[in-house]
XYZ file of C-alpha atoms in Angstrom:
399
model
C -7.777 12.053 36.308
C -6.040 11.854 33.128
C -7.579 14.695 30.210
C -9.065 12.405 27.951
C -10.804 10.316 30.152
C -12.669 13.720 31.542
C -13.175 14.282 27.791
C -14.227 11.178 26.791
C -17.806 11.927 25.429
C -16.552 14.551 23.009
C -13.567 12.300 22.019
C -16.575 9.849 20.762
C -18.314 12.533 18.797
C -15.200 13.584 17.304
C -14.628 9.917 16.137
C -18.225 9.546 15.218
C -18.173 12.277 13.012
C -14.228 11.880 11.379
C -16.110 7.913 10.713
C -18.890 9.102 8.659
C -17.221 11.158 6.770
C -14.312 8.312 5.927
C -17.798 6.117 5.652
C -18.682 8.131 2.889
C -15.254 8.640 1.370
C -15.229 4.849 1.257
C -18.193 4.054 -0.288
C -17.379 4.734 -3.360
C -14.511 2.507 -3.921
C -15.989 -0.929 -4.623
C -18.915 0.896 -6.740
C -16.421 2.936 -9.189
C -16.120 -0.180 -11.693
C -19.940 -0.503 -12.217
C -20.109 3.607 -12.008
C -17.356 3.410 -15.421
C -19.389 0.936 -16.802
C -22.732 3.038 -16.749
C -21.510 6.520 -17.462
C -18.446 5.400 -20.143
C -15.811 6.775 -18.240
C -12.237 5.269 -18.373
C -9.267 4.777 -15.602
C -8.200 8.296 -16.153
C -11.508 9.855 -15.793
C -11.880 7.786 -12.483
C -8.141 9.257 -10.768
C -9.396 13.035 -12.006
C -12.646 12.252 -10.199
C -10.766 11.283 -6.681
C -8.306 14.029 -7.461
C -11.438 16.672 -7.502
C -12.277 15.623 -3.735
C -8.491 15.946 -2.606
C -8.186 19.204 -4.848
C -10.681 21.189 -2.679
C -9.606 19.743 0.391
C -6.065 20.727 -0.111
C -7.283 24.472 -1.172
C -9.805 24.649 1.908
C -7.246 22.856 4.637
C -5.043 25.647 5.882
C -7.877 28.308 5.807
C -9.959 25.487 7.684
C -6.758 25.126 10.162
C -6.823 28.856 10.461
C -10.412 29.288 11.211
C -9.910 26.595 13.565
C -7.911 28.309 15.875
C -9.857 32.085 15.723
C -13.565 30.677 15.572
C -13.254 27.451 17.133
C -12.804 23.356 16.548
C -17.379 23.072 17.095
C -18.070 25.595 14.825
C -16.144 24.169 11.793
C -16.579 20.777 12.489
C -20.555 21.569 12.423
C -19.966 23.322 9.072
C -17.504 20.556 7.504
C -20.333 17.941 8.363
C -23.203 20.020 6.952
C -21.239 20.242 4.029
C -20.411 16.650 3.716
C -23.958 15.592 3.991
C -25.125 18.065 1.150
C -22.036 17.043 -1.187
C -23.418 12.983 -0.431
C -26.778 13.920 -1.394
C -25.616 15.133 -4.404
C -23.116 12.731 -5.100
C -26.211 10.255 -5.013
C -28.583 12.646 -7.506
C -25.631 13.078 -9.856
C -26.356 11.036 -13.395
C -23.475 13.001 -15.329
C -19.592 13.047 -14.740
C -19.838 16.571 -14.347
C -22.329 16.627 -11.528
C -20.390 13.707 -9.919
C -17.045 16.140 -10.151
C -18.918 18.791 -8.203
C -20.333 16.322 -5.605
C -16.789 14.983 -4.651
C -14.969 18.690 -4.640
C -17.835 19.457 -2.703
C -17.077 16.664 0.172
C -13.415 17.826 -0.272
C -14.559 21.172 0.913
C -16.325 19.472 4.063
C -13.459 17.052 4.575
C -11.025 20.218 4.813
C -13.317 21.809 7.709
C -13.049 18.438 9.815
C -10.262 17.034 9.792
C -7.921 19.788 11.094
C -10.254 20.740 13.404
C -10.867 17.484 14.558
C -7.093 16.707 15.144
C -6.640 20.205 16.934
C -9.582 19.194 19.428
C -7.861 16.118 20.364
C -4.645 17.772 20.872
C -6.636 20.553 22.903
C -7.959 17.766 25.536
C -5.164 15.356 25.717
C -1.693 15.721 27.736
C 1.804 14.904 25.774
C 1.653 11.477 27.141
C -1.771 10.990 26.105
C -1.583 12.354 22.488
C -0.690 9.464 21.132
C -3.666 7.556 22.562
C -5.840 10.121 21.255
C -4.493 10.516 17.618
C -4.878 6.349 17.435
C -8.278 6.806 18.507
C -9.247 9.184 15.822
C -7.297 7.578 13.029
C -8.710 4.192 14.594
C -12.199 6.077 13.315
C -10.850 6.603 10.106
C -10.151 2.947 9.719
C -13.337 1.558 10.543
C -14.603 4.034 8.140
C -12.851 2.816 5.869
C -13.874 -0.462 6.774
C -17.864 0.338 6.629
C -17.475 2.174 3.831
C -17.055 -0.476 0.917
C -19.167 -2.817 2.765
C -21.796 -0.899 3.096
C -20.964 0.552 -0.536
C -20.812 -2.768 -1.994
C -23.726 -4.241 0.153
C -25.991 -1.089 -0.460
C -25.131 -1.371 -4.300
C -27.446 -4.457 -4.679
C -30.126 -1.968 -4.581
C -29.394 0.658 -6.376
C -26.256 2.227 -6.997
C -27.443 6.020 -5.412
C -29.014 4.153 -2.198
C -25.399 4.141 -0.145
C -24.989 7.931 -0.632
C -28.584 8.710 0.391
C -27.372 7.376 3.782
C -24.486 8.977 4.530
C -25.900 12.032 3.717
C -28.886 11.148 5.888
C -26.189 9.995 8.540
C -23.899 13.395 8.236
C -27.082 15.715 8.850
C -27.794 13.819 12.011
C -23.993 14.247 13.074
C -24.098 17.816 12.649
C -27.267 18.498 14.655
C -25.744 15.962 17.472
C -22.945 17.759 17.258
C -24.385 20.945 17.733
C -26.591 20.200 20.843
C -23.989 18.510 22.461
C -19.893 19.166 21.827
C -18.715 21.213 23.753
C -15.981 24.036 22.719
C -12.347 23.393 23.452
C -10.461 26.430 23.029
C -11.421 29.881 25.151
C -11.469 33.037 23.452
C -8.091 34.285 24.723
C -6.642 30.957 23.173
C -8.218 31.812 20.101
C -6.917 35.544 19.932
C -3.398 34.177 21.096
C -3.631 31.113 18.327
C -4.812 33.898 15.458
C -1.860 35.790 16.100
C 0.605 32.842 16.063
C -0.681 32.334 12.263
C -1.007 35.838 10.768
C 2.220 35.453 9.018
C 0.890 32.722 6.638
C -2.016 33.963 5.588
C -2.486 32.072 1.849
C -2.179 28.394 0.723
C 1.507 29.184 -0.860
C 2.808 30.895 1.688
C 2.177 28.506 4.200
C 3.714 25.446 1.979
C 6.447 27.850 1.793
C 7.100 28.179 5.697
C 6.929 24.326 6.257
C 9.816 23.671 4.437
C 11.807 25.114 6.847
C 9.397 23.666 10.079
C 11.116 20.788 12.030
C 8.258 18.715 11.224
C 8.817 19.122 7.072
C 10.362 15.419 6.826
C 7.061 14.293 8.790
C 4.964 16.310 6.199
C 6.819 14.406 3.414
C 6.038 11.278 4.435
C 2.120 12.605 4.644
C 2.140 13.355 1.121
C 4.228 9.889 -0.011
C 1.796 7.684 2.433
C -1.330 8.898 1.052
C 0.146 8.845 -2.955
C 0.489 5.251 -1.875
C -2.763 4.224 -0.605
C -5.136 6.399 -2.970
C -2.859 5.494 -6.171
C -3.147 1.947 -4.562
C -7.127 2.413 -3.592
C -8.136 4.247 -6.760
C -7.425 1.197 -9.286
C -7.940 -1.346 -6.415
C -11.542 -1.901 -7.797
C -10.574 -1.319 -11.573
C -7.189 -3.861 -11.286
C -9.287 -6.899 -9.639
C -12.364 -6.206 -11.906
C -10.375 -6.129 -14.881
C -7.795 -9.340 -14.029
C -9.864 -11.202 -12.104
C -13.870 -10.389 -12.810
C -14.711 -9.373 -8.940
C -17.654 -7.842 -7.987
C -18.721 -4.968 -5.809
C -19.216 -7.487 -2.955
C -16.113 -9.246 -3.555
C -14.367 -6.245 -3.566
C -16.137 -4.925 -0.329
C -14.839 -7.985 1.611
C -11.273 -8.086 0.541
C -11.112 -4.029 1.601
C -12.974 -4.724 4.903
C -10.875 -7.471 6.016
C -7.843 -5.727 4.701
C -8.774 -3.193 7.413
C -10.079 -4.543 10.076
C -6.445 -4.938 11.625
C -5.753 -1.521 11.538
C -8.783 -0.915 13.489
C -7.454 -3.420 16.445
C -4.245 -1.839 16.405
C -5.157 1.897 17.045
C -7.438 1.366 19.360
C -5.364 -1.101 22.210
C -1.775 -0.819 21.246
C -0.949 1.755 19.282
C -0.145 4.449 22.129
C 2.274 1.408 23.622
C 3.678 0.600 20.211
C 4.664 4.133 19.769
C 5.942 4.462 22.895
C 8.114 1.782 23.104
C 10.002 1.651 19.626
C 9.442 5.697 19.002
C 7.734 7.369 15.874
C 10.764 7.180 14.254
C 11.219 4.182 14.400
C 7.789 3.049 13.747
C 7.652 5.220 10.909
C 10.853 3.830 8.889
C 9.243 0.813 9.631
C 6.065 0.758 8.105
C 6.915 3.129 4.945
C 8.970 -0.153 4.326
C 6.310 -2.843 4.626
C 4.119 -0.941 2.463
C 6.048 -0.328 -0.328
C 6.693 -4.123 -0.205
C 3.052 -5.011 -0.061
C 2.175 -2.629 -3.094
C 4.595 -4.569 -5.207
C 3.467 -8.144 -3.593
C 0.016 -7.335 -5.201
C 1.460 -7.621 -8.919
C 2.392 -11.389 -8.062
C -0.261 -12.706 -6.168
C -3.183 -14.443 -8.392
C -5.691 -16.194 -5.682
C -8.736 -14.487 -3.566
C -7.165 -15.540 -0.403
C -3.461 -13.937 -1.560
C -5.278 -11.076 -2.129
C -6.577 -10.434 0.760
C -3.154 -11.776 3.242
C -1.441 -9.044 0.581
C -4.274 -6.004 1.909
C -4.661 -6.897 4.998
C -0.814 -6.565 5.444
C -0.878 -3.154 3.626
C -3.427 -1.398 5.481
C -1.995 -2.615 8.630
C 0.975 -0.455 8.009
C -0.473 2.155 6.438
C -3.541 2.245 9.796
C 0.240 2.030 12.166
C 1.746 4.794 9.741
C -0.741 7.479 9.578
C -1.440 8.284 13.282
C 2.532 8.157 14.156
C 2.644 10.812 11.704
C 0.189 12.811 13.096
C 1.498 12.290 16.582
C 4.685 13.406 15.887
C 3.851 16.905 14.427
C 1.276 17.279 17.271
C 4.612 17.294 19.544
C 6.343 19.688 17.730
C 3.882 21.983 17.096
C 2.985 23.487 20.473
C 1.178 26.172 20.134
C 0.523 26.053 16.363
C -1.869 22.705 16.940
C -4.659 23.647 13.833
C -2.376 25.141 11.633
C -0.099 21.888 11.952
C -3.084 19.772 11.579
C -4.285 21.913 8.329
C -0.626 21.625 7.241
C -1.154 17.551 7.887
C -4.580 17.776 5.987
C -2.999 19.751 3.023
C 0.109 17.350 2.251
C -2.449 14.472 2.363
C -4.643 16.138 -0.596
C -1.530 16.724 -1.931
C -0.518 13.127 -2.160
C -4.111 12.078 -2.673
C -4.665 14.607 -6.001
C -1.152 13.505 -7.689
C -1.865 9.552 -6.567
C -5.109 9.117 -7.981
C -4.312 11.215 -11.595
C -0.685 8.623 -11.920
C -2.931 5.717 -10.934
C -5.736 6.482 -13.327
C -2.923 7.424 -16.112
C -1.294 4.576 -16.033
C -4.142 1.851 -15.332
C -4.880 3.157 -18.685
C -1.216 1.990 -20.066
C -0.952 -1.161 -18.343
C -2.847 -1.807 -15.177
C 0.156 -3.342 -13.411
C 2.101 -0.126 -13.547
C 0.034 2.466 -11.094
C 1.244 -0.093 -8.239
C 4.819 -0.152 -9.412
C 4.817 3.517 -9.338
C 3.376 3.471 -5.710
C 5.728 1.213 -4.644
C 8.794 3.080 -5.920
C 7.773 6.189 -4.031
C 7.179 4.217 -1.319
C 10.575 3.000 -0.837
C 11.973 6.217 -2.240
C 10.972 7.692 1.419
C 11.817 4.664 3.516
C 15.221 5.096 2.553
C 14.844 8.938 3.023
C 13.078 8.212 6.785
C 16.588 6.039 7.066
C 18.896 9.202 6.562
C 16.601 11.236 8.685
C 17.011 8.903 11.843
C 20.504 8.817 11.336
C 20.885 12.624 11.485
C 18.397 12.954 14.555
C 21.185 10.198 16.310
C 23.949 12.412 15.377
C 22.623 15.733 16.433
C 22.194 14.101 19.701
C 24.798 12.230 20.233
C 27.060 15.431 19.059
């Protein structure tokens, strides 16, 4: 019997709990123009204030990665999603900027705790073959996530604008105490000893940036950091750019994201694992870095609802393809470093989802065309970069 099928109730609880917390990442998005409008707050204000959530999480992600592998995945995933549900609550109470900045860094905090621990677990109780199955069905629970998010954000919003984050924190306290009763551990203490030992030589933030640039899996990190400058520079001033050109609303806004997503979704959780293993994560990779960048820039030129939407629904296909072949390729080369890759992963993502957002919100401010040029640029900067790695790999083993 294959790992993850024995495992298959504590995959679920793992994707439950990685979806409410991308639930409650989401549902801000289609509420953010209404939120500038009440509290006076401009573009840049907006890009500091997804920065905050991304700054934490980057600062927390390799001590979460680390404390992963010596505690155990239960015990910080418990933690991450007690913290989540506190930071929503707040997020909901908040009536200043100030309190709203502390909410998000907050959830960044939480956010750190689960999502390396979350990958590790999968990695823990899936074979090779399997891993890629495993990492789509995770990042599938990202996507949906991100799919319920905005809806429920921009549904929610018709009565009252706190009412959405009341839930999820409601939601994320429920999690935790499910979680408790019922996941079990993955790791026994002599892995944990024998994983803390492996990761005693990088024991700050710094020092382990430092040591992945010279990891085989550095390239892979890049493209973490210049997929998810992409998609938060291109998610950040989503809301402001169709509010501002076109008058949507929350609800409009809600539907074009959902939609946009909903392929992703499909993808990760039938074909993905085949997908990868037929064309290869390089492949796949190169691929996708591509079609996004072209997407970003198709946005600038399209000027109907329905273009829109073809335009996003394109995007986050890639982008939903993208993000697990990523994370299934470091999971194969990290062996036995399998939270400290995954709080590496984490880390490059609040990298590229701190600079993203501040860019975006900067230059919505100039002209709100240019945040998606940027993305776009970057974007393609690293498909031809993905182009020169593949091209090495085929040398070295061809030589």
């Amino acid at each position: 019997m294959h790992l993850l099928t024995r495992n298959k109730g504590a995959l679920l609880l793992l994707m439950l709990n990685i979806f409410l917390v991308f639930t409650g990442i989401g549902l801000v998005i289609p509420i953010m123009p209404k939120y500038m409008t009440e509290l006076h707050i401009n573009g840049s204000i907006v890009g500091l204030l997804v920065a905050a959530f991304s700054l934490t999480q980057l600062l927390f992600s390799p001590l979460a990665g680390r404390l992963s592998d010596s505690l155990g995945r239960k015990k910080i995933i418990v933690s991450g999603m007690v913290i989540f549900a506190v930071s929503e609550l707040l997020f909901g109470l908040a009536s200043t900027p100030v309190l709203l900045f502390a909410a998000r860094m907050l959830g960044g905090v939480g956010a750190a705790l689960i999502m390396p621990s979350v990958m590790a677990y999968v990695a823990d109780i899936s074979s090779t073959e399997e891993r890629g199955t495993g990492m789509g069905l995770i990042n599938a629970a990202i996507t949906t996530g991100f799919i319920i998010g905005p809806g429920i954000g921009g549904f929610l919003a018709e009565y009252g604008l706190r009412v959405p984050f009341y839930a999820a924190g409601a939601a994320g306290a429920i999690a935790a105490l499910i979680t408790t009763i019922i996941l079990p551990e993955s790791t026994t203490s002599e892995q944990r000893v024998a994983m803390k030992a492996n990761a005693e030589k990088s024991q700050s933030l710094v020092s382990q940036l430092v040591y992945s640039f010279k990891a085989p899996y550095f390239f892979s990190l890049v493209i973490v950091f210049v997929m998810a400058f992409g998609l938060a520079n291109y998610e950040t001033v989503f809301g402001l750019f169709v509010d501002h050109k076109f008058g949507f609303t929350p609800q409009d806004i809600a539907v074009i994201i959902t939609f946009g997503s909903i392929s992703g979704a499909v993808v990760q959780l039938t074909i993905f694992g085949w997908i990868l293993n037929r064309f290869g994560e390089k492949k796949v990779i190169s691929v996708c870095l591509f079609l996004s960048g072209l997407f970003v820039l198709l946005t600038l030129f399209v000027n109907t609802y329905w273009m829109i939407m073809a335009v996003t629904f394109i995007l986050f296909l890639s982008i939903d393809i993208l993000r697990p072949a990523i994370s299934t390729q470091m999971s194969k080369m990290a062996e036995k470093q399998q939270g400290f890759v995954a709080g590496l992963n984490s880390a490059y993502t609040s990298l590229g989802n701190i600079i993203g957002p501040i860019v975006a919100g900067l230059l919505f401010d100039v002209n709100i065309n240019f945040p998606y040029v940027a993305a776009a640029i970057v974007l393609f900067l690293c498909f031809g970069l993905s182009l020169i790695s593949r091209k090495r790999s085929l040398s070295v083993q061809h030589s």
